[in-house]
Coordinates of N, CA and C in Angstrom, one line a residue:
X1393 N 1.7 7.4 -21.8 CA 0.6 7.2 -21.0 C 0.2 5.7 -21.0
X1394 N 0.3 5.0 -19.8 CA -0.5 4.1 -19.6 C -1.9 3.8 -19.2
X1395 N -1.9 2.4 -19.7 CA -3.6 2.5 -19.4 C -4.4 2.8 -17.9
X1396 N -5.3 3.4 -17.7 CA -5.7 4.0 -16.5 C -6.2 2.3 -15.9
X1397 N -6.2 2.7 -14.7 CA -6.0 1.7 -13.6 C -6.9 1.9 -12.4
X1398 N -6.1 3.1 -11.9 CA -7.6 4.1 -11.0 C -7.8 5.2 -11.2
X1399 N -9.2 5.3 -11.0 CA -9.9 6.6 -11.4 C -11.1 7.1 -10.1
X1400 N -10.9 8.4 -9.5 CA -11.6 8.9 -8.4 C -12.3 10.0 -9.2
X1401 N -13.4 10.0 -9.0 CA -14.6 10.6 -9.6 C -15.4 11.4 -8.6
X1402 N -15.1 13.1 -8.6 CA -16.1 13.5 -7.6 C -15.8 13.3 -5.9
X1403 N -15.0 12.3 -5.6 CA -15.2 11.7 -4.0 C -15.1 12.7 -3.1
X1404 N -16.0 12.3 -2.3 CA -16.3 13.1 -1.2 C -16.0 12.1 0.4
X1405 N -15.6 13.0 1.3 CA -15.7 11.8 2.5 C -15.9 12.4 3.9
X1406 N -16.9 12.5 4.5 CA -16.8 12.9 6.1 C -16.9 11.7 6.5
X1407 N -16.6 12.1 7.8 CA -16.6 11.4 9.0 C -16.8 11.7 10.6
X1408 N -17.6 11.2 11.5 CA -17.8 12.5 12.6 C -16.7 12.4 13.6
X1409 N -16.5 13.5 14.0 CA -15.0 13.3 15.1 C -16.0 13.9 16.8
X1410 N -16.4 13.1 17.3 CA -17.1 13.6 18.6 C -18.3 14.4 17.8
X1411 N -18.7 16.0 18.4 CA -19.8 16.3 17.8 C -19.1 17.1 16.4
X1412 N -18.4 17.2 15.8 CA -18.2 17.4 14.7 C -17.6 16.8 13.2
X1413 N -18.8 17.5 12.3 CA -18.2 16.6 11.1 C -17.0 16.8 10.5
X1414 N -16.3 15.6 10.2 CA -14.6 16.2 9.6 C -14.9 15.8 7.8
X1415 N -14.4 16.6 7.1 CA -14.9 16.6 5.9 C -13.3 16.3 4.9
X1416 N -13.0 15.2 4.8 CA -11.7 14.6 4.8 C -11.5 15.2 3.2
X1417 N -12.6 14.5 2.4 CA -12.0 14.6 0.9 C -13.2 15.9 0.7
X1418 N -13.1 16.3 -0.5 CA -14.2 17.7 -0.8 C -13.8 17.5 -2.7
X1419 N -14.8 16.7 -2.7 CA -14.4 16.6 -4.7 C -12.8 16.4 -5.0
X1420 N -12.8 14.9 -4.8 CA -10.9 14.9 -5.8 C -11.6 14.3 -7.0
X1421 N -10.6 14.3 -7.5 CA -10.5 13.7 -9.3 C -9.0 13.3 -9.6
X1422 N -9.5 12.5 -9.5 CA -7.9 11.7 -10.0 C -7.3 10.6 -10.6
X1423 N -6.6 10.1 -11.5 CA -6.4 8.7 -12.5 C -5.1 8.5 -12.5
X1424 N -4.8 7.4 -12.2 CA -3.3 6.5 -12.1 C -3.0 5.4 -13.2
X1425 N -2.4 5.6 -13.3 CA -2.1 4.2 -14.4 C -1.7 3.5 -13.7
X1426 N -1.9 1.8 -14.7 CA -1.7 0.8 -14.3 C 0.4 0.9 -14.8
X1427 N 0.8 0.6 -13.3 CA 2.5 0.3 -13.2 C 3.1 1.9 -13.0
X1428 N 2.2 2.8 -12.5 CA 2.7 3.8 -11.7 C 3.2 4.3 -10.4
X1429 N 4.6 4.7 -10.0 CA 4.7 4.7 -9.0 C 4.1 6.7 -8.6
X1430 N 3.4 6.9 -7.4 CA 2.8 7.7 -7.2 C 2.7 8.0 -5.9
X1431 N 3.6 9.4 -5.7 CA 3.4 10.3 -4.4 C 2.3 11.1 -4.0
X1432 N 1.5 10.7 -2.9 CA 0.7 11.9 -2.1 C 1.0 12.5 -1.4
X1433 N 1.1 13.5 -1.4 CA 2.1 15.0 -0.7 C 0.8 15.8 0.1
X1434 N 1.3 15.9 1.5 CA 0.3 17.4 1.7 C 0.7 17.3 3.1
X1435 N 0.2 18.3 3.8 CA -0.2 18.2 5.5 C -0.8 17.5 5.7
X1436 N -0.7 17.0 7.2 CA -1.4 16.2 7.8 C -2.6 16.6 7.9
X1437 N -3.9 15.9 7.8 CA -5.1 16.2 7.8 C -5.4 16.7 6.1
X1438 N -4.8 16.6 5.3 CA -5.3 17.2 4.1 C -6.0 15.9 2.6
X1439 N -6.0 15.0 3.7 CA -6.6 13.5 2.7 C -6.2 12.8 2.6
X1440 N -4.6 12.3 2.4 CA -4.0 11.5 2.0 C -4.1 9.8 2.2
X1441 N -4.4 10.0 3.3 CA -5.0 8.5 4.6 C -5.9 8.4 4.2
X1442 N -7.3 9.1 4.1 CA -8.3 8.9 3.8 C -8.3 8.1 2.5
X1443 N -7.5 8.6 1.2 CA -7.5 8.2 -0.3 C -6.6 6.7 0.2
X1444 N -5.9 6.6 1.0 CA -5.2 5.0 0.7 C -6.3 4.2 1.4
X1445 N -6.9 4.6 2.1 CA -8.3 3.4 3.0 C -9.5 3.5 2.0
X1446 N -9.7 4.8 1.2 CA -10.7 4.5 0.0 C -10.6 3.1 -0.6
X1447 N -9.1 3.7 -1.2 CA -8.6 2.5 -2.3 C -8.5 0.9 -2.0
X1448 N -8.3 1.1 -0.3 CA -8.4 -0.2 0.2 C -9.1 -0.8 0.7
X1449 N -10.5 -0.2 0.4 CA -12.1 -0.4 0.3 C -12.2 -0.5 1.9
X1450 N -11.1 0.1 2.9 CA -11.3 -0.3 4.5 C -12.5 1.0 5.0
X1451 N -12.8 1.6 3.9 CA -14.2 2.7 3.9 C -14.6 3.1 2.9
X1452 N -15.6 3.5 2.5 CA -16.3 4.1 1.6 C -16.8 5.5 1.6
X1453 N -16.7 6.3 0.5 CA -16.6 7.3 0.1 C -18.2 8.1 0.5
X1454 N -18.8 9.1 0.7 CA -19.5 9.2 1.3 C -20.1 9.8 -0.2
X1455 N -19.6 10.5 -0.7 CA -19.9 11.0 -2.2 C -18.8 10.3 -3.5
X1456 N -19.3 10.0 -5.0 CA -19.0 10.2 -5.7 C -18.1 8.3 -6.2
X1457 N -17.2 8.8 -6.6 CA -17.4 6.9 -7.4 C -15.6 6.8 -7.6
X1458 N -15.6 5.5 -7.0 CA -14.2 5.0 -7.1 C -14.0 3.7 -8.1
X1459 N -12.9 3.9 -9.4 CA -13.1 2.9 -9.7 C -11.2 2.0 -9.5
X1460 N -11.2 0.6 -9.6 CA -9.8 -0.1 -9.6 C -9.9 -1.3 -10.3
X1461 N -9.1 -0.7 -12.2 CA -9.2 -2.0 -12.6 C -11.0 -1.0 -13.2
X1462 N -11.7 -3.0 -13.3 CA -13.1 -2.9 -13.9 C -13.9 -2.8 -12.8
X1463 N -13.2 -2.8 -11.6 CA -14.0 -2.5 -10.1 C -14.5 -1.7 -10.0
X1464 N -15.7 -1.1 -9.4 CA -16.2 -0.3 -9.1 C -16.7 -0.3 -7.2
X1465 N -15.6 -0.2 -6.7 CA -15.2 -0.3 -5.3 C -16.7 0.2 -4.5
X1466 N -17.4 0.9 -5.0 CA -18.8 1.3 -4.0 C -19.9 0.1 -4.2
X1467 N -19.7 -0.8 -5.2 CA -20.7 -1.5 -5.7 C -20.6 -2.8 -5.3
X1468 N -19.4 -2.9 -4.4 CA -18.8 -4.2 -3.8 C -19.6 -4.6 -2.4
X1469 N -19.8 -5.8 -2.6 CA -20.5 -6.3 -1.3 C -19.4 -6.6 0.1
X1470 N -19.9 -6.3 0.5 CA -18.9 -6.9 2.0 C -18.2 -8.2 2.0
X1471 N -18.5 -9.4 0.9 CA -17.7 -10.2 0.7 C -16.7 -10.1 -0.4
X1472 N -17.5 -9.4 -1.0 CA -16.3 -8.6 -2.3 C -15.4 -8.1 -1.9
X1473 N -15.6 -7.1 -1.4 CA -14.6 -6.0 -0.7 C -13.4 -6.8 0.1
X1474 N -14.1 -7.6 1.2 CA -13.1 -8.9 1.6 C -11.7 -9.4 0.4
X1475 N -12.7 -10.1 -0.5 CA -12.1 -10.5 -1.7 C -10.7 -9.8 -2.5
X1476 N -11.4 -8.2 -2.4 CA -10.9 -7.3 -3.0 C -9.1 -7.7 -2.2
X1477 N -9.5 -7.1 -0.9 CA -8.5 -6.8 0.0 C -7.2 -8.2 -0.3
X1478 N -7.8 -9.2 -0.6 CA -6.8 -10.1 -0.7 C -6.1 -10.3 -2.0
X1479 N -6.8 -10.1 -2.9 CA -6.4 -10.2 -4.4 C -6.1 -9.3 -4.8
X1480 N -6.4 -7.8 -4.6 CA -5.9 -6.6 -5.9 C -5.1 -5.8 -5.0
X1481 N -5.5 -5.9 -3.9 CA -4.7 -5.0 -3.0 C -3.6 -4.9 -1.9
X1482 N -2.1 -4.6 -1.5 CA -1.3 -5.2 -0.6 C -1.4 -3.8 0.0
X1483 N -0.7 -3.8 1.4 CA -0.3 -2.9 2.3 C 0.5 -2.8 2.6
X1484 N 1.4 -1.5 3.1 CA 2.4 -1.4 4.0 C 2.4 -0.2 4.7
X1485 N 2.4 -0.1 6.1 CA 2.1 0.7 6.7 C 3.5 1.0 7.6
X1486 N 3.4 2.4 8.4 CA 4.9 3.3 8.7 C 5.4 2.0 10.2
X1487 N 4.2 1.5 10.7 CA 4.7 0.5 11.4 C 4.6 -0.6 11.6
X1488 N 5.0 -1.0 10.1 CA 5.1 -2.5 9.9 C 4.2 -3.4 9.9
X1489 N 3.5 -3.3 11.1 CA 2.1 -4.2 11.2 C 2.5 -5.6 11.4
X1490 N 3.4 -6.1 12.1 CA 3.5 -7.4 11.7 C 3.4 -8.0 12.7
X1491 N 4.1 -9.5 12.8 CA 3.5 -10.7 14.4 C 4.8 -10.8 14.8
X1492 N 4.8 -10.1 15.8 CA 6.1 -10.4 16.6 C 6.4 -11.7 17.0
X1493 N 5.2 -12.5 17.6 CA 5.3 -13.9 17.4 C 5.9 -14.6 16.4
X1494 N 5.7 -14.5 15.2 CA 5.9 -15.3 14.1 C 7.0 -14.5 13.6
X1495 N 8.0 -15.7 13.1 CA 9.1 -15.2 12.4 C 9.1 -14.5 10.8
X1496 N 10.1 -14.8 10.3 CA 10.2 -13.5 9.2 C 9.4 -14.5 7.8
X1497 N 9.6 -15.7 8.3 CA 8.9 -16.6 6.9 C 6.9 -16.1 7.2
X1498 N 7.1 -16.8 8.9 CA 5.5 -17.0 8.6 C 5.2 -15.8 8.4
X1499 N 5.8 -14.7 8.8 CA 4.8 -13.2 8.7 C 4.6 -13.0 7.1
X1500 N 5.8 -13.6 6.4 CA 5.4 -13.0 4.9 C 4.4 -14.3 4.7
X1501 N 4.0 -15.1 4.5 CA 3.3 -16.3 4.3 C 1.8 -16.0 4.5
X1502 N 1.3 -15.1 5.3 CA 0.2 -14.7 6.7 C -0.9 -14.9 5.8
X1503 N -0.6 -13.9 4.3 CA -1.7 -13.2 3.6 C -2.0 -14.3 2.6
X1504 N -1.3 -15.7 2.4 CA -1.2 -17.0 1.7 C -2.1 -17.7 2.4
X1505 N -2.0 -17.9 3.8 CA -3.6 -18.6 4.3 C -4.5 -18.5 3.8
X1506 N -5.1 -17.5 3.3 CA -6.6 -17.1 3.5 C -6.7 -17.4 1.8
X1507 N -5.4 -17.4 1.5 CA -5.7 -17.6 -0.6 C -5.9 -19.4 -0.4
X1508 N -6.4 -19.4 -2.0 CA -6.6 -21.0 -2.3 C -5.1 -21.4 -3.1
X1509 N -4.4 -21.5 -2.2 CA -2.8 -21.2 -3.0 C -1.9 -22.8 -2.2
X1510 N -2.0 -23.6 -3.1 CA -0.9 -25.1 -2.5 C 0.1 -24.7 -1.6
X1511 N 0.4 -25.3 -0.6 CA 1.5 -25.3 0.3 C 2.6 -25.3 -0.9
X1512 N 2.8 -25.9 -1.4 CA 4.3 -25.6 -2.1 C 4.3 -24.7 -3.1
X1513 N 2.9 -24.3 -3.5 CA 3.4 -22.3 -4.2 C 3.8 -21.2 -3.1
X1514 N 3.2 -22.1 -1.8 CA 3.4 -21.0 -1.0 C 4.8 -20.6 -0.5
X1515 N 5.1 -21.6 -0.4 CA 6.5 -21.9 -0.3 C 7.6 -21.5 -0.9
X1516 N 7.2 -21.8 -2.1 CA 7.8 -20.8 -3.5 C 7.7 -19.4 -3.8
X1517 N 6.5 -18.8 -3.6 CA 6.1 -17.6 -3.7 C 7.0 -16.8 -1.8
X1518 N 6.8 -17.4 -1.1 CA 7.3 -16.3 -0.1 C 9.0 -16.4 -0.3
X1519 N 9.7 -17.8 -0.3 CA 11.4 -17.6 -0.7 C 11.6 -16.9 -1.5
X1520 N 10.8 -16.6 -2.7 CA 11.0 -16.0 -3.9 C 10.9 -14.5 -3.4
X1521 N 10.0 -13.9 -2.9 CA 9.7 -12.7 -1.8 C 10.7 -12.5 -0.8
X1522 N 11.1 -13.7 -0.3 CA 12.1 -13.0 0.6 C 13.8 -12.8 0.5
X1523 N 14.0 -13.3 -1.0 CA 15.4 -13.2 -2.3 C 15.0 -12.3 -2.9
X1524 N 13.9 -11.4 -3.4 CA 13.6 -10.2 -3.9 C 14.1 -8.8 -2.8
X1525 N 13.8 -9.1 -1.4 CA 13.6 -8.1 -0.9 C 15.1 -8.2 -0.2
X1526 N 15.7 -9.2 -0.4 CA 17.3 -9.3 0.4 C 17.1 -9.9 1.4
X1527 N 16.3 -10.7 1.8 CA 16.1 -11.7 3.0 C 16.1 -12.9 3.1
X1528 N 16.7 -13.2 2.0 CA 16.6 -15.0 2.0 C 17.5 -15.7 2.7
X1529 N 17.9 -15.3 3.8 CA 18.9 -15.9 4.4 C 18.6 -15.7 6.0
X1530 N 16.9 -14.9 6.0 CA 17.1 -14.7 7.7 C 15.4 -15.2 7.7
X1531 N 15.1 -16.3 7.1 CA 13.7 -16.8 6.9 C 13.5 -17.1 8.4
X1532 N 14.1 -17.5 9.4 CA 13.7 -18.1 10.7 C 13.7 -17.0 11.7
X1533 N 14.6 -16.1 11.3 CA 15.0 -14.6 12.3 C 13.5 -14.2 12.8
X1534 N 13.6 -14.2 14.2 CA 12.4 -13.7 15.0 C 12.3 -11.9 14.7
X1535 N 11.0 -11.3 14.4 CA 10.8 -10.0 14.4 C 11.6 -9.3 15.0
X1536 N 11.9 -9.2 16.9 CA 11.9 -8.3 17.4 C 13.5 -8.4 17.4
X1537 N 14.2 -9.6 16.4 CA 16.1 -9.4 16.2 C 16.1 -8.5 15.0
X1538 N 15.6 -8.1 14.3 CA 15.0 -7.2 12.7 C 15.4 -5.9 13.1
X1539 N 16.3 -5.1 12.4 CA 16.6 -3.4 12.4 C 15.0 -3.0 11.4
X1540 N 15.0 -1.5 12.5 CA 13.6 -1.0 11.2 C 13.4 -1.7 9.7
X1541 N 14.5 -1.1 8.9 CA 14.7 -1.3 7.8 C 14.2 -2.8 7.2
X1542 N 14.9 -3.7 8.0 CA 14.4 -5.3 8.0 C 13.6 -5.4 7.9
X1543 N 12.2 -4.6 9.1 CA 11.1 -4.8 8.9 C 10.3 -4.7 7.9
X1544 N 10.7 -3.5 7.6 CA 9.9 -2.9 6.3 C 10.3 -3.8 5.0
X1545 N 11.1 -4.1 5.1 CA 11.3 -5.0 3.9 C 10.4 -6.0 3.8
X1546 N 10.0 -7.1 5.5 CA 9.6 -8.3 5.4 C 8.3 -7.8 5.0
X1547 N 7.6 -6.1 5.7 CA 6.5 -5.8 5.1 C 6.3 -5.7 3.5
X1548 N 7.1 -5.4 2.9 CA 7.0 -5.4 2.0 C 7.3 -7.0 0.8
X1549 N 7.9 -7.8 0.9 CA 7.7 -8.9 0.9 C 6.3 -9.5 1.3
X1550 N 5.7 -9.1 2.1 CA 4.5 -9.7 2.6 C 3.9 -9.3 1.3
X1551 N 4.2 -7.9 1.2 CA 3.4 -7.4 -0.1 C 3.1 -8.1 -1.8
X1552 N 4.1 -8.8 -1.4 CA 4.6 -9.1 -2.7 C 4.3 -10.3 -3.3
X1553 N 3.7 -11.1 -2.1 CA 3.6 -12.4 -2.1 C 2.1 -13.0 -3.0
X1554 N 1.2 -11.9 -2.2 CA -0.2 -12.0 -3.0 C -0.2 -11.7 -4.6
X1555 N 0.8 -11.1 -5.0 CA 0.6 -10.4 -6.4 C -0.5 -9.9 -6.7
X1556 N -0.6 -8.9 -5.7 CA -1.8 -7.9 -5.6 C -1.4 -7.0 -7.0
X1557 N -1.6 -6.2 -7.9 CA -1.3 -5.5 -8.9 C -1.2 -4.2 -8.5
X1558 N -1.4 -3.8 -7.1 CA -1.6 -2.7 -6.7 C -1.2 -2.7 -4.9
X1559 N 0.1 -1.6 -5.0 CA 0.1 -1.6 -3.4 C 0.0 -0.2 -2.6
X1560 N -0.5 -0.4 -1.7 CA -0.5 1.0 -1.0 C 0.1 1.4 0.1
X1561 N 0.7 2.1 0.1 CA 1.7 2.3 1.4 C 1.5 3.7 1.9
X1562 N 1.5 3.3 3.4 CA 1.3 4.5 3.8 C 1.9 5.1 4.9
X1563 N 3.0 6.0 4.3 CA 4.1 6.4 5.7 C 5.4 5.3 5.2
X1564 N 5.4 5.1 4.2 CA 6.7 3.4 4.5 C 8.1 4.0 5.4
X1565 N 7.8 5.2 5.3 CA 9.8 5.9 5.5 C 9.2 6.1 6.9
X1566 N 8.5 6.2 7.4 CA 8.2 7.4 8.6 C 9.0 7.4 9.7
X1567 N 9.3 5.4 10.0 CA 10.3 5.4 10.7 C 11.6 4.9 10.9
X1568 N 12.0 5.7 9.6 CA 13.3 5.3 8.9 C 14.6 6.2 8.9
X1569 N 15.5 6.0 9.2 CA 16.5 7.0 8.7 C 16.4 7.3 7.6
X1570 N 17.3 8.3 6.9 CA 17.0 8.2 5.6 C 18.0 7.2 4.8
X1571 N 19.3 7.2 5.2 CA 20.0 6.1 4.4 C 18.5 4.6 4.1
X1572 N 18.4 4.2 5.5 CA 17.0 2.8 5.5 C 16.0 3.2 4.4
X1573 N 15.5 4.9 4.1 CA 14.4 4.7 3.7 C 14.6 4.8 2.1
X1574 N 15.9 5.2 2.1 CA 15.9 5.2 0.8 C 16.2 3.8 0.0
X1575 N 16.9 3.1 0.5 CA 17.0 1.3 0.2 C 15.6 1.2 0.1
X1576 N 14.4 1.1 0.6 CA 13.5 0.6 1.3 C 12.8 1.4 -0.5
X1577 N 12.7 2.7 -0.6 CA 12.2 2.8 -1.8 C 13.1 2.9 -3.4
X1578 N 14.2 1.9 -3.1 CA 14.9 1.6 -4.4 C 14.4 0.2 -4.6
X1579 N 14.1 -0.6 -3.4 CA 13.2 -1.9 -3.5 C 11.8 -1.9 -4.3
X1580 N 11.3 -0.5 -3.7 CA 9.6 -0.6 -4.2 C 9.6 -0.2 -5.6
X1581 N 11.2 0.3 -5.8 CA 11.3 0.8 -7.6 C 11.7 -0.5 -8.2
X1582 N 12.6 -0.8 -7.8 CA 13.0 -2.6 -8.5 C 11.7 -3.2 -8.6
X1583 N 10.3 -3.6 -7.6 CA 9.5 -4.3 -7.7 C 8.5 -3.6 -8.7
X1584 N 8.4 -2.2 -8.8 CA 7.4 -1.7 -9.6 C 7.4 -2.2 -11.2
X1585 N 9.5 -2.1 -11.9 CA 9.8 -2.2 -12.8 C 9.8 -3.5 -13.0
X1586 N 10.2 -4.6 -12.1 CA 10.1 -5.6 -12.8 C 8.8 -6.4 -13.1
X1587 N 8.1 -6.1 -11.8 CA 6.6 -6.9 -12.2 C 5.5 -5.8 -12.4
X1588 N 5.7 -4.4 -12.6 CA 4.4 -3.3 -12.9 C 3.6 -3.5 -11.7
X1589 N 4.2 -3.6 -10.8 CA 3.4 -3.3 -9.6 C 3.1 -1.5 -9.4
X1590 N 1.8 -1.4 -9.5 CA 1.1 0.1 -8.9 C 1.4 0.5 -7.9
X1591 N 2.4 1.3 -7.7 CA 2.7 1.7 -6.0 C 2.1 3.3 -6.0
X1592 N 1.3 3.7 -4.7 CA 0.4 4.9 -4.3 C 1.0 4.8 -2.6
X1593 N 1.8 5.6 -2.6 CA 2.5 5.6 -1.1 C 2.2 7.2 -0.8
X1594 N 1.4 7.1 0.6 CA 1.5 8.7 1.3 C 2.9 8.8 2.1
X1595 N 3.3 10.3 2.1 CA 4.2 10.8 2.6 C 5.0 12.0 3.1
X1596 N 5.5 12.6 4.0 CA 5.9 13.6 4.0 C 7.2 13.8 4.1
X1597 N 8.3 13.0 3.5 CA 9.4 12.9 3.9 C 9.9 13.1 2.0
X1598 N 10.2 14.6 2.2 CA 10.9 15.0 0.7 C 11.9 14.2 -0.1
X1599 N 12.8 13.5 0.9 CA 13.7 12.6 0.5 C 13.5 11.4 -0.3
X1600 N 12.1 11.1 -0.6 CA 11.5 10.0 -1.1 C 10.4 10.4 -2.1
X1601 N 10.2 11.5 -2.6 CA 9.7 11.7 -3.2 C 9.8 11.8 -5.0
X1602 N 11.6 11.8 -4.9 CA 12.3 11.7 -6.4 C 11.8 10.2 -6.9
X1603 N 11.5 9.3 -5.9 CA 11.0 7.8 -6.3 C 10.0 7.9 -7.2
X1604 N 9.1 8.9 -7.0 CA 7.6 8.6 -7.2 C 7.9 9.2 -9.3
X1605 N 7.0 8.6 -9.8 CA 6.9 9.2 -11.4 C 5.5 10.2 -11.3
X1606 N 5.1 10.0 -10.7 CA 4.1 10.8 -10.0 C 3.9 11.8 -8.8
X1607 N 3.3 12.8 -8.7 CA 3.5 13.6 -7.5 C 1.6 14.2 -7.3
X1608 N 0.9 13.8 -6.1 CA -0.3 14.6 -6.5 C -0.2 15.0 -5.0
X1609 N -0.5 16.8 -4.7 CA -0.7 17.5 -3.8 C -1.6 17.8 -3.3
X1610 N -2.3 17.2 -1.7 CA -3.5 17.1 -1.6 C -3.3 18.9 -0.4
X1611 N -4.4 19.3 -0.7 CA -4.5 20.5 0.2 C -6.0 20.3 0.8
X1612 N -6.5 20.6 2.0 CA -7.1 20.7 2.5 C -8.6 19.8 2.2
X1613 N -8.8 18.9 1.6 CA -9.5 17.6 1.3 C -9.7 17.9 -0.3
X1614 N -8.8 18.4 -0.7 CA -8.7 18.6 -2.8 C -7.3 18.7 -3.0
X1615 N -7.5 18.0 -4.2 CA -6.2 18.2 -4.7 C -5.7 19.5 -5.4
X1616 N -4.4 19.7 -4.9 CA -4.0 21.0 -5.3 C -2.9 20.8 -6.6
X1617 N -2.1 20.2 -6.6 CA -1.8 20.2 -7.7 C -1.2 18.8 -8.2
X1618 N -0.6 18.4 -9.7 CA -0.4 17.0 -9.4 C 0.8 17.5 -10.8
X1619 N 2.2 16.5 -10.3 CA 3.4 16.8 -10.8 C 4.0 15.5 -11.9
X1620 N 4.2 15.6 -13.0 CA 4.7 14.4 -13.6 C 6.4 14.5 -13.4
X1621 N 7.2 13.5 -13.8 CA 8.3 13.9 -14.2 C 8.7 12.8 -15.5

């Protein structure tokens, strides 16, 4: 057992959909260690999204108490939470998210502007990111020349660059083959083990789930059941 990292206490979450309330989470409870990799499993509509935008403070819980680290994510001001988003937390989403304008360097570089980080760490930190993820050779390559897989990688590199301690991915396979997606999460295992990066990835794609050391099954806004191996 490692030391706890995150811990969801009670959380509750509506939200209104037109004239109805959607009642996303209904009391989870749940704790991750710090350098866990960790599957959320369920139907669509059963939380999963909701718990990666908690964690990534892009909402707040309507009931009950999130903590990350010594953070206490409800207690965070609007510039904190900002703060948060840059420092503790990376993203990667099922599509990509990235600047088709900007090539494969500046897209991983993006999340280095807004840090207080020298041009030549920056410089160092994204080559170093883009020789981690098997890209160091296509730093100039325009987005839209990039196979899926590519993509996901440079997303993930983007990820890597902040040395967030914690990443959240949501969907990373979704639009992947599976030969792509499984590369794609042999990467996020190499990056877990060598630097204890916390990975919390939603998903529905069984083939990706042997990754996780973790397994928590969300049913219908609670967790139903949660799987070690």
């Amino acid at each position: 057992m490692g030391l706890s990292f995150i811990t969801m206490k009670d959380v509750c979450h509506e939200y209104p959909l037109g004239k109805v309330v959607v009642k996303a989470l209904k009391g989870v409870n749940l704790q991750i260690d710090a350098g866990e990799m960790v599957a959320l499993i369920g139907p669509s509509g059963s939380g999963k999204t909701t718990i990666i935008n908690l964690l990534g403070a892009l909402d707040t819980p309507t009931n009950g108490e999130i903590f990350v680290g010594s953070l206490n994510l409800n207690q965070l001001s609007r510039g904190e939470r900002i703060k948060y988003r840059k420092t503790k937390v990376s993203f990667i989403f099922q599509f990509f998210n990235l600047f088709p304008t900007l090539n494969v360097y500046e897209n991983t570089e993006f999340p280095l502007l807004f840090m207080p980080v020298p041009q030549k760490e920056i410089k160092e930190r994204v080559l170093f990111a883009l020789e981690t993820v098997g890209l160091g050779g296509l730093a100039k390559r325009r987005i839209d020349e990039l196979s899926g897989g590519e993509r996901q990688r440079v997303a993930i590199a983007r990820a890597l660059v902040t040395k967030a301690p914690l990443v959240l991915a949501d969907e990373p396979t979704g639009n992947l083959d599976g030969e792509t997606a499984a590369v794609v999460m042999e990467l996020m295992t190499k990056i877990n083990k060598e630097f204890g990066t916390t990975f919390l990835f939603s998903t529905h794609d069984p083939r990706v789930m042997k990754y996780a050391g973790k397994i928590i099954e969300l049913r219908d806004g609670r967790v139903a059941k949660i799987q070690t191996s």
